[in-house]
Amino acid sequence: MKQPALLAPLLALFLGLAIAHPALAQIPGLGELTDAIEKVKKTADDTARIAKGASGLTLEEEVAIGDAVALAIVGRYGGVWRDPAATQRVNLIGRVLARYATRQDLEWRFGLLDSDAVNAFSAPGGRVFITRALYELAESDDELAGVLAHEIQHIDRRHAVHIIERGELLGGISSLVADNSADFAPYEAAVGQVAGEILDKGFDPRVEYEADLDGRALAAVTGFAAGGLRAVLVEIDSLAGPPAEVFSTHPSTEARLQKLPQDPPPSPN
Amino acid sequence: MKRTQVLQLGGIVALACGTALCASAAAFDEGQKVWSKHYETTLLAEPGPLAGAQSSVGFAEQLKILEARGAWLRVRSDEGEGWVFEGNVAADKPSLPPATALTTLYAAQTDTVAAARPLAPAAEDYAARHGATAAQADIDWIDAETARIPAADVVAYMSANKKGEYRE
């Protein structure tokens, strides 16, 4: 059995050279063989990626999907509200909060959506959005921090990423992100799945309540009032003529308020 | 830790949070074990942001709480003892996702060159396929605005508004 053991690496070396060197690939019949080997190699890589699902998407894959989901969010909610002062404010508050998130591998960005709906979204990879109506409703930095901390927790705890990891799309996503595939289907499916969950269906209510409580803790440890999110939800509940859309992708404000501690409202700025 | 070491560490370590494993905030008790969650966490001589450095610990190192004073914890690590702000540690050990080339670039730069990254190439292609050029321009605008806020401004906000390590 020594000969096959020696032959295998030599054959692999030869075929590797053939793939890498065009002149060798000109040998009759070798082109088809190397094509076949390439296909096997790609399938093996994809299979390994699927097997890797237990350990999750890479950061690069998460960011690639999250950026496309961000495009979908912006497209759905009226584009970005290009107010430099307001954008700077949410980024300052958001980045202070993100310093104490667990995920320090992300570049956190915070944007405002030009929409009268009251809502907030997070895309995998570190992009957070709140609507203009919600921004205007939040009366203080504490209240804004409460909303932003909730969205940060969705990303920090990889809630959307887990949706993809539960599926079987990892292999194709990896190939596309690595720029060696023209097959957009798995990537498009993953983006569609996450965007659908975030924009239409919403996360599971248990996930939302968890983000509420974890966001409250994040705001508090950062030094913002623990009752910031609660104050926003109370304010929404007390509106005489509520906006057409209020946290449509979240559980009811009543249910969320029931699960949050009875923190006092924050002082106005 | 030198910057080059941070860069090297960044290549190896991509921080991520397991589902409910990495509490962002918790009330910690004396005697409890916690974990560092940053690439580098400085252990200070006193409980306060302006105190001198005693030592530093890397990512996901176990620390034992010797004393809790407000938002500050005196901890012991293999490298020594010192004070750390409670927001800089996690109640459970952070988990590691697969490292990528992107991680190497980003990990060490998060604080200094925040928001320098453009849309991922795959997302740019997605925008072209879906005719989402307006949305792409909007996100480019956010990225440009965010990039105009240096880390020093974030710290200045914290100091002026008594947030994070500057809490009273």
Tab-separated table of C-alpha atoms in Angstrom:
chain	number	residue	atom	x	y	z
A	1	MET	CA	0.000	0.000	0.000
A	2	LYS	CA	3.014	2.271	-0.028
A	3	GLN	CA	2.846	2.992	-3.754
A	4	PRO	CA	-0.687	4.418	-3.814
A	5	ALA	CA	0.203	6.494	-0.786
A	6	LEU	CA	3.092	7.997	-2.709
A	7	LEU	CA	1.193	8.307	-5.964
A	8	ALA	CA	-1.704	10.250	-4.521
A	9	PRO	CA	0.197	13.410	-3.620
A	10	LEU	CA	2.137	13.288	-6.891
A	11	LEU	CA	-1.088	13.021	-8.870
A	12	ALA	CA	-2.580	15.847	-6.850
A	13	LEU	CA	0.511	17.947	-7.490
A	14	PHE	CA	0.388	17.263	-11.223
A	15	LEU	CA	-3.306	18.043	-11.474
A	16	GLY	CA	-2.809	21.146	-9.367
A	17	LEU	CA	-0.110	22.322	-11.777
A	18	ALA	CA	-2.332	21.494	-14.705
A	19	ILE	CA	-5.094	23.642	-13.296
A	20	ALA	CA	-2.745	26.480	-12.536
A	21	HIS	CA	-0.687	26.343	-15.705
A	22	PRO	CA	-2.469	26.857	-19.032
A	23	ALA	CA	0.239	25.097	-21.055
A	24	LEU	CA	-0.231	21.853	-19.165
A	25	ALA	CA	-3.968	22.178	-19.555
A	26	GLN	CA	-3.482	21.939	-23.345
A	27	ILE	CA	-2.611	18.244	-23.090
A	28	PRO	CA	-5.418	16.396	-24.945
A	29	GLY	CA	-8.140	15.235	-22.576
A	30	LEU	CA	-6.578	16.972	-19.634
A	31	GLY	CA	-8.796	20.033	-19.994
A	32	GLU	CA	-11.949	17.989	-19.446
A	33	LEU	CA	-10.314	16.220	-16.532
A	34	THR	CA	-9.305	19.456	-14.834
A	35	ASP	CA	-12.803	20.883	-15.400
A	36	ALA	CA	-14.250	17.837	-13.725
A	37	ILE	CA	-11.810	18.167	-10.848
A	38	GLU	CA	-12.664	21.851	-10.469
A	39	LYS	CA	-16.351	20.958	-10.239
A	40	VAL	CA	-15.633	18.305	-7.629
A	41	LYS	CA	-13.466	20.757	-5.715
A	42	LYS	CA	-16.181	23.432	-5.775
A	43	THR	CA	-18.808	20.944	-4.638
A	44	ALA	CA	-16.501	19.820	-1.846
A	45	ASP	CA	-15.934	23.443	-0.810
A	46	ASP	CA	-19.657	24.118	-0.808
A	47	THR	CA	-20.325	20.942	1.142
A	48	ALA	CA	-17.741	21.987	3.678
A	49	ARG	CA	-19.406	25.370	3.910
A	50	ILE	CA	-22.780	23.783	4.555
A	51	ALA	CA	-21.201	21.555	7.175
A	52	LYS	CA	-19.699	24.723	8.645
A	53	GLY	CA	-23.230	25.963	9.240
A	54	ALA	CA	-22.961	24.931	12.854
A	55	SER	CA	-20.238	27.489	13.351
A	56	GLY	CA	-21.995	30.135	11.271
A	57	LEU	CA	-21.531	32.633	8.470
A	58	THR	CA	-18.210	34.357	8.228
A	59	LEU	CA	-18.134	38.057	8.953
A	60	GLU	CA	-17.609	38.769	5.263
A	61	GLU	CA	-20.712	36.765	4.328
A	62	GLU	CA	-22.771	38.409	7.048
A	63	VAL	CA	-21.761	41.881	5.870
A	64	ALA	CA	-22.457	41.031	2.207
A	65	ILE	CA	-25.974	39.859	3.039
A	66	GLY	CA	-26.592	42.667	5.512
A	67	ASP	CA	-25.619	45.353	3.017
A	68	ALA	CA	-28.148	44.041	0.505
A	69	VAL	CA	-30.803	43.833	3.213
A	70	ALA	CA	-29.998	47.474	4.047
A	71	LEU	CA	-30.675	48.381	0.409
A	72	ALA	CA	-34.041	46.655	0.655
A	73	ILE	CA	-34.894	48.512	3.877
A	74	VAL	CA	-33.964	51.883	2.393
A	75	GLY	CA	-35.917	51.120	-0.776
A	76	ARG	CA	-39.024	50.095	1.136
A	77	TYR	CA	-39.078	53.045	3.567
A	78	GLY	CA	-38.835	56.110	1.388
A	79	GLY	CA	-35.085	56.418	1.093
A	80	VAL	CA	-32.736	58.050	3.554
A	81	TRP	CA	-33.616	61.269	5.329
A	82	ARG	CA	-30.481	63.267	4.547
A	83	ASP	CA	-30.364	65.465	7.620
A	84	PRO	CA	-26.702	65.804	8.635
A	85	ALA	CA	-27.369	66.984	12.202
A	86	ALA	CA	-29.888	64.256	12.989
A	87	THR	CA	-27.673	61.634	11.345
A	88	GLN	CA	-24.702	62.769	13.400
A	89	ARG	CA	-26.790	62.602	16.578
A	90	VAL	CA	-27.995	59.025	16.032
A	91	ASN	CA	-24.482	57.957	15.081
A	92	LEU	CA	-22.949	59.459	18.210
A	93	ILE	CA	-25.514	57.817	20.465
A	94	GLY	CA	-25.383	54.562	18.510
A	95	ARG	CA	-21.616	54.333	18.509
A	96	VAL	CA	-21.428	55.017	22.230
A	97	LEU	CA	-23.846	52.131	22.798
A	98	ALA	CA	-22.004	49.883	20.341
A	99	ARG	CA	-18.754	50.291	22.297
A	100	TYR	CA	-20.299	48.041	24.911
A	101	ALA	CA	-21.891	45.549	22.553
A	102	THR	CA	-20.130	42.224	22.471
A	103	ARG	CA	-19.391	42.327	18.773
A	104	GLN	CA	-16.418	44.579	18.241
A	105	ASP	CA	-15.722	43.165	14.778
A	106	LEU	CA	-18.409	45.325	13.181
A	107	GLU	CA	-18.464	48.851	11.863
A	108	TRP	CA	-21.700	50.198	13.210
A	109	ARG	CA	-23.618	52.715	11.067
A	110	PHE	CA	-26.877	54.444	11.933
A	111	GLY	CA	-29.212	56.051	9.433
A	112	LEU	CA	-32.619	57.712	9.272
A	113	LEU	CA	-35.372	56.661	6.874
A	114	ASP	CA	-37.571	59.340	5.314
A	115	SER	CA	-40.830	57.788	6.419
A	116	ASP	CA	-43.896	58.728	8.457
A	117	ALA	CA	-44.114	55.177	9.750
A	118	VAL	CA	-42.827	54.622	13.277
A	119	ASN	CA	-40.350	51.792	13.027
A	120	ALA	CA	-36.721	50.731	13.341
A	121	PHE	CA	-34.669	48.055	11.627
A	122	SER	CA	-31.308	46.381	11.811
A	123	ALA	CA	-29.426	44.652	9.029
A	124	PRO	CA	-26.795	41.992	9.734
A	125	GLY	CA	-23.288	43.387	9.717
A	126	GLY	CA	-23.948	46.535	11.735
A	127	ARG	CA	-26.377	48.818	9.887
A	128	VAL	CA	-29.219	50.261	11.980
A	129	PHE	CA	-32.097	52.407	10.728
A	130	ILE	CA	-34.882	54.325	12.406
A	131	THR	CA	-37.607	56.257	10.646
A	132	ARG	CA	-37.900	60.028	10.714
A	133	ALA	CA	-41.262	59.731	12.525
A	134	LEU	CA	-39.703	57.630	15.286
A	135	TYR	CA	-36.731	59.976	15.540
A	136	GLU	CA	-39.084	62.930	15.959
A	137	LEU	CA	-41.185	61.055	18.501
A	138	ALA	CA	-38.214	60.272	20.745
A	139	GLU	CA	-37.853	63.336	22.936
A	140	SER	CA	-34.407	62.771	24.411
A	141	ASP	CA	-31.079	61.028	23.860
A	142	ASP	CA	-32.205	58.464	26.442
A	143	GLU	CA	-35.252	57.570	24.374
A	144	LEU	CA	-33.261	57.377	21.162
A	145	ALA	CA	-30.721	55.219	22.953
A	146	GLY	CA	-33.490	52.871	24.062
A	147	VAL	CA	-34.620	52.371	20.466
A	148	LEU	CA	-31.090	52.047	19.051
A	149	ALA	CA	-29.975	49.637	21.781
A	150	HIS	CA	-32.852	47.304	20.904
A	151	GLU	CA	-31.733	47.224	17.258
A	152	ILE	CA	-28.066	46.813	18.218
A	153	GLN	CA	-29.000	43.739	20.212
A	154	HIS	CA	-30.619	42.138	17.155
A	155	ILE	CA	-27.247	42.404	15.402
A	156	ASP	CA	-25.103	41.644	18.453
A	157	ARG	CA	-26.994	38.417	19.027
A	158	ARG	CA	-27.071	37.605	15.321
A	159	HIS	CA	-30.840	37.131	15.229
A	160	ALA	CA	-31.086	37.527	11.444
A	161	VAL	CA	-27.939	35.508	10.815
A	162	HIS	CA	-29.450	32.542	12.633
A	163	ILE	CA	-32.274	32.552	10.087
A	164	ILE	CA	-29.764	31.875	7.312
A	165	GLU	CA	-27.773	29.399	9.327
A	166	ARG	CA	-30.886	27.344	9.852
A	167	GLY	CA	-31.205	26.989	6.079
A	168	GLU	CA	-28.987	25.245	3.570
A	169	LEU	CA	-27.793	28.223	1.567
A	170	LEU	CA	-24.380	28.699	3.047
A	171	GLY	CA	-22.379	27.006	0.304
A	172	GLY	CA	-23.671	29.138	-2.533
A	173	ILE	CA	-23.379	32.322	-0.504
A	174	SER	CA	-19.769	31.585	0.271
A	175	SER	CA	-18.923	31.066	-3.391
A	176	LEU	CA	-20.550	34.294	-4.484
A	177	VAL	CA	-19.026	36.392	-1.725
A	178	ALA	CA	-15.640	34.856	-2.490
A	179	ASP	CA	-16.186	36.114	-6.048
A	180	ASN	CA	-15.795	32.750	-7.720
A	181	SER	CA	-19.360	32.080	-8.705
A	182	ALA	CA	-21.901	33.678	-10.985
A	183	ASP	CA	-24.764	31.849	-9.321
A	184	PHE	CA	-26.677	34.599	-7.532
A	185	ALA	CA	-29.577	32.378	-6.508
A	186	PRO	CA	-28.430	31.315	-3.001
A	187	TYR	CA	-27.335	34.866	-2.157
A	188	GLU	CA	-30.583	36.348	-3.472
A	189	ALA	CA	-32.532	33.738	-1.514
A	190	ALA	CA	-30.676	34.536	1.703
A	191	VAL	CA	-31.160	38.290	1.251
A	192	GLY	CA	-34.841	37.738	0.434
A	193	GLN	CA	-35.284	35.510	3.456
A	194	VAL	CA	-33.745	37.985	5.881
A	195	ALA	CA	-35.395	41.032	4.282
A	196	GLY	CA	-38.746	39.255	4.409
A	197	GLU	CA	-38.279	38.446	8.067
A	198	ILE	CA	-37.221	41.987	8.933
A	199	LEU	CA	-39.554	43.985	6.667
A	200	ASP	CA	-42.681	41.849	6.445
A	201	LYS	CA	-42.965	39.112	8.984
A	202	GLY	CA	-40.872	40.486	11.821
A	203	PHE	CA	-38.789	38.444	14.229
A	204	ASP	CA	-40.393	35.952	16.542
A	205	PRO	CA	-42.016	37.876	19.448
A	206	ARG	CA	-39.741	36.089	21.937
A	207	VAL	CA	-36.731	37.441	20.050
A	208	GLU	CA	-38.205	40.944	20.181
A	209	TYR	CA	-38.825	40.766	23.927
A	210	GLU	CA	-35.268	39.517	24.403
A	211	ALA	CA	-33.950	42.463	22.359
A	212	ASP	CA	-36.086	44.811	24.486
A	213	LEU	CA	-34.585	43.536	27.740
A	214	ASP	CA	-31.035	43.223	26.442
A	215	GLY	CA	-31.286	46.656	24.845
A	216	ARG	CA	-32.487	48.091	28.142
A	217	ALA	CA	-29.449	46.536	29.851
A	218	LEU	CA	-27.092	47.870	27.186
A	219	ALA	CA	-28.545	51.381	27.492
A	220	ALA	CA	-28.268	51.246	31.279
A	221	VAL	CA	-24.673	50.020	31.402
A	222	THR	CA	-23.746	52.746	28.933
A	223	GLY	CA	-25.255	55.347	31.227
A	224	PHE	CA	-28.498	56.106	29.411
A	225	ALA	CA	-31.774	55.849	31.313
A	226	ALA	CA	-33.002	52.265	31.511
A	227	GLY	CA	-36.528	53.488	30.808
A	228	GLY	CA	-35.792	55.096	27.428
A	229	LEU	CA	-37.464	52.473	25.260
A	230	ARG	CA	-40.358	52.169	27.688
A	231	ALA	CA	-40.954	55.924	27.468
A	232	VAL	CA	-41.112	55.759	23.669
A	233	LEU	CA	-43.580	52.879	23.766
A	234	VAL	CA	-45.756	54.707	26.319
A	235	GLU	CA	-45.699	57.789	24.135
A	236	ILE	CA	-46.811	55.789	21.106
A	237	ASP	CA	-49.577	54.172	23.129
A	238	SER	CA	-50.890	57.527	24.253
A	239	LEU	CA	-51.059	59.130	20.805
A	240	ALA	CA	-54.588	60.271	20.033
A	241	GLY	CA	-54.261	59.719	16.326
A	242	PRO	CA	-51.493	57.152	15.908
A	243	PRO	CA	-49.482	57.147	12.683
A	244	ALA	CA	-50.581	54.773	9.967
A	245	GLU	CA	-47.830	52.342	10.813
A	246	VAL	CA	-46.405	51.826	14.283
A	247	PHE	CA	-43.779	49.138	14.831
A	248	SER	CA	-45.679	46.963	12.379
A	249	THR	CA	-42.908	44.365	12.418
A	250	HIS	CA	-42.737	44.191	16.213
A	251	PRO	CA	-45.139	42.779	18.817
A	252	SER	CA	-47.822	45.164	20.089
A	253	THR	CA	-46.580	48.033	22.231
A	254	GLU	CA	-48.923	46.836	24.975
A	255	ALA	CA	-47.310	43.391	25.054
A	256	ARG	CA	-43.816	44.886	25.032
A	257	LEU	CA	-44.644	47.261	27.860
A	258	GLN	CA	-45.932	44.374	29.948
A	259	LYS	CA	-42.590	42.606	29.666
A	260	LEU	CA	-40.398	45.618	30.381
A	261	PRO	CA	-39.624	46.648	33.973
A	262	GLN	CA	-41.506	49.692	35.279
A	263	ASP	CA	-38.581	52.082	34.897
A	264	PRO	CA	-39.314	55.781	35.460
A	265	PRO	CA	-39.344	57.935	32.328
A	266	PRO	CA	-36.026	59.637	31.561
A	267	SER	CA	-35.558	63.341	32.143
A	268	PRO	CA	-35.872	65.498	29.026
A	269	ASN	CA	-32.549	66.570	27.484
B	1	MET	CA	-0.383	45.720	23.204
B	2	LYS	CA	1.170	47.179	20.096
B	3	ARG	CA	-0.953	48.031	17.092
B	4	THR	CA	0.693	45.324	14.994
B	5	GLN	CA	-0.185	42.798	17.633
B	6	VAL	CA	-3.755	44.028	17.610
B	7	LEU	CA	-3.807	43.620	13.844
B	8	GLN	CA	-2.478	40.093	14.105
B	9	LEU	CA	-4.968	39.289	16.783
B	10	GLY	CA	-7.706	40.744	14.661
B	11	GLY	CA	-6.855	38.247	11.952
B	12	ILE	CA	-7.266	35.375	14.300
B	13	VAL	CA	-10.164	36.555	16.295
B	14	ALA	CA	-13.489	37.624	14.898
B	15	LEU	CA	-15.706	38.535	17.748
B	16	ALA	CA	-19.267	37.481	17.711
B	17	CYS	CA	-21.967	36.836	20.165
B	18	GLY	CA	-23.534	33.477	20.627
B	19	THR	CA	-27.298	33.581	21.050
B	20	ALA	CA	-27.916	34.394	24.670
B	21	LEU	CA	-24.411	33.800	25.831
B	22	CYS	CA	-22.919	37.251	25.749
B	23	ALA	CA	-24.736	39.602	28.026
B	24	SER	CA	-23.982	43.197	27.129
B	25	ALA	CA	-24.674	44.319	30.616
B	26	ALA	CA	-25.169	42.637	33.889
B	27	ALA	CA	-24.847	43.299	37.550
B	28	PHE	CA	-21.655	41.573	38.577
B	29	ASP	CA	-20.773	40.251	42.000
B	30	GLU	CA	-17.514	39.819	43.854
B	31	GLY	CA	-16.044	36.404	43.258
B	32	GLN	CA	-17.821	36.050	39.901
B	33	LYS	CA	-15.874	35.109	36.786
B	34	VAL	CA	-16.316	37.259	33.695
B	35	TRP	CA	-14.643	37.482	30.268
B	36	SER	CA	-13.021	40.325	28.393
B	37	LYS	CA	-14.881	41.068	25.182
B	38	HIS	CA	-12.585	43.498	23.367
B	39	TYR	CA	-9.419	42.847	21.406
B	40	GLU	CA	-7.571	44.634	24.155
B	41	THR	CA	-8.895	45.613	27.568
B	42	THR	CA	-6.729	47.785	29.787
B	43	LEU	CA	-6.760	47.066	33.507
B	44	LEU	CA	-6.443	50.389	35.295
B	45	ALA	CA	-4.792	51.401	38.536
B	46	GLU	CA	-7.938	53.166	39.774
B	47	PRO	CA	-11.672	52.996	38.959
B	48	GLY	CA	-11.937	55.817	36.419
B	49	PRO	CA	-11.316	56.475	32.728
B	50	LEU	CA	-8.263	58.639	33.310
B	51	ALA	CA	-6.424	56.231	35.623
B	52	GLY	CA	-3.080	54.782	34.578
B	53	ALA	CA	-2.782	51.357	32.992
B	54	GLN	CA	-1.699	48.428	35.132
B	55	SER	CA	-1.817	45.720	32.493
B	56	SER	CA	-3.971	44.583	29.609
B	57	VAL	CA	-5.781	41.440	28.578
B	58	GLY	CA	-6.737	40.134	25.162
B	59	PHE	CA	-10.000	38.801	23.813
B	60	ALA	CA	-12.084	36.322	25.827
B	61	GLU	CA	-9.740	36.106	28.785
B	62	GLN	CA	-11.235	35.013	32.040
B	63	LEU	CA	-11.208	37.546	34.865
B	64	LYS	CA	-12.149	37.070	38.508
B	65	ILE	CA	-13.960	39.937	40.203
B	66	LEU	CA	-12.226	40.883	43.426
B	67	GLU	CA	-14.268	43.986	44.175
B	68	ALA	CA	-17.202	45.890	42.666
B	69	ARG	CA	-17.448	49.630	43.116
B	70	GLY	CA	-20.314	51.241	41.198
B	71	ALA	CA	-19.799	50.565	37.502
B	72	TRP	CA	-16.186	49.498	38.065
B	73	LEU	CA	-14.784	46.099	38.826
B	74	ARG	CA	-11.400	45.213	40.289
B	75	VAL	CA	-10.392	42.021	38.577
B	76	ARG	CA	-7.556	39.556	38.515
B	77	SER	CA	-6.241	37.996	35.322
B	78	ASP	CA	-3.208	35.880	34.519
B	79	GLU	CA	-1.446	39.141	33.693
B	80	GLY	CA	-2.237	40.864	36.975
B	81	GLU	CA	-4.923	42.916	38.687
B	82	GLY	CA	-6.654	46.145	37.856
B	83	TRP	CA	-9.907	48.021	37.420
B	84	VAL	CA	-12.198	47.619	34.444
B	85	PHE	CA	-15.488	49.275	33.474
B	86	GLU	CA	-18.333	46.762	33.707
B	87	GLY	CA	-19.402	47.408	30.108
B	88	ASN	CA	-16.091	46.002	28.913
B	89	VAL	CA	-16.660	42.491	30.227
B	90	ALA	CA	-19.228	39.801	29.494
B	91	ALA	CA	-20.882	37.382	31.869
B	92	ASP	CA	-20.162	34.495	29.509
B	93	LYS	CA	-17.274	33.723	27.231
B	94	PRO	CA	-17.725	35.286	23.778
B	95	SER	CA	-17.798	32.873	20.869
B	96	LEU	CA	-15.740	33.042	17.694
B	97	PRO	CA	-17.134	32.972	14.162
B	98	PRO	CA	-14.924	31.852	11.281
B	99	ALA	CA	-12.211	34.445	10.680
B	100	THR	CA	-12.004	36.140	7.306
B	101	ALA	CA	-9.705	38.525	5.514
B	102	LEU	CA	-12.257	41.237	6.186
B	103	THR	CA	-11.880	40.687	9.902
B	104	THR	CA	-8.167	41.386	9.743
B	105	LEU	CA	-8.842	44.760	8.227
B	106	TYR	CA	-11.748	45.765	10.401
B	107	ALA	CA	-10.957	44.479	13.804
B	108	ALA	CA	-8.154	46.877	14.540
B	109	GLN	CA	-9.740	49.815	12.807
B	110	THR	CA	-13.186	49.881	14.312
B	111	ASP	CA	-12.364	52.741	16.634
B	112	THR	CA	-10.019	54.754	14.498
B	113	VAL	CA	-11.372	54.673	10.968
B	114	ALA	CA	-14.975	53.855	11.604
B	115	ALA	CA	-17.319	53.706	8.666
B	116	ALA	CA	-14.631	53.719	6.009
B	117	ARG	CA	-16.014	50.550	4.462
B	118	PRO	CA	-18.223	50.933	1.378
B	119	LEU	CA	-21.040	48.570	0.471
B	120	ALA	CA	-19.863	44.991	0.035
B	121	PRO	CA	-19.191	44.142	-3.646
B	122	ALA	CA	-21.896	41.470	-3.632
B	123	ALA	CA	-24.387	44.075	-2.398
B	124	GLU	CA	-23.297	46.541	-5.088
B	125	ASP	CA	-24.020	43.863	-7.675
B	126	TYR	CA	-27.342	43.220	-5.943
B	127	ALA	CA	-28.188	46.927	-6.266
B	128	ALA	CA	-27.370	46.847	-9.981
B	129	ARG	CA	-29.474	43.733	-10.578
B	130	HIS	CA	-32.443	45.210	-8.686
B	131	GLY	CA	-32.222	48.781	-9.960
B	132	ALA	CA	-31.567	49.993	-6.425
B	133	THR	CA	-29.119	52.720	-7.372
B	134	ALA	CA	-31.044	55.368	-5.393
B	135	ALA	CA	-30.885	53.231	-2.251
B	136	GLN	CA	-27.206	52.612	-2.892
B	137	ALA	CA	-26.575	56.363	-3.150
B	138	ASP	CA	-28.484	56.851	0.117
B	139	ILE	CA	-26.351	54.308	1.926
B	140	ASP	CA	-23.211	55.839	0.470
B	141	TRP	CA	-24.408	59.140	1.926
B	142	ILE	CA	-24.874	57.600	5.383
B	143	ASP	CA	-21.421	56.037	5.180
B	144	ALA	CA	-19.864	59.373	4.219
B	145	GLU	CA	-21.653	61.192	7.042
B	146	THR	CA	-20.666	58.524	9.549
B	147	ALA	CA	-17.057	58.643	8.426
B	148	ARG	CA	-17.005	62.327	9.327
B	149	ILE	CA	-17.405	61.452	12.990
B	150	PRO	CA	-13.996	60.491	14.370
B	151	ALA	CA	-13.648	58.262	17.411
B	152	ALA	CA	-12.495	61.323	19.360
B	153	ASP	CA	-15.952	62.889	18.903
B	154	VAL	CA	-17.573	59.773	20.331
B	155	VAL	CA	-15.326	59.936	23.388
B	156	ALA	CA	-16.010	63.668	23.710
B	157	TYR	CA	-19.745	62.944	23.698
B	158	MET	CA	-19.231	60.302	26.375
B	159	SER	CA	-17.187	62.658	28.509
B	160	ALA	CA	-19.611	65.572	28.152
B	161	ASN	CA	-22.697	63.445	28.758
B	162	LYS	CA	-21.160	61.113	31.360
B	163	LYS	CA	-21.620	57.892	29.447
B	164	GLY	CA	-19.721	54.624	29.516
B	165	GLU	CA	-16.466	54.866	31.477
B	166	TYR	CA	-17.349	58.497	32.203
B	167	ARG	CA	-20.504	57.523	34.094
B	168	GLU	CA	-20.771	58.939	37.590
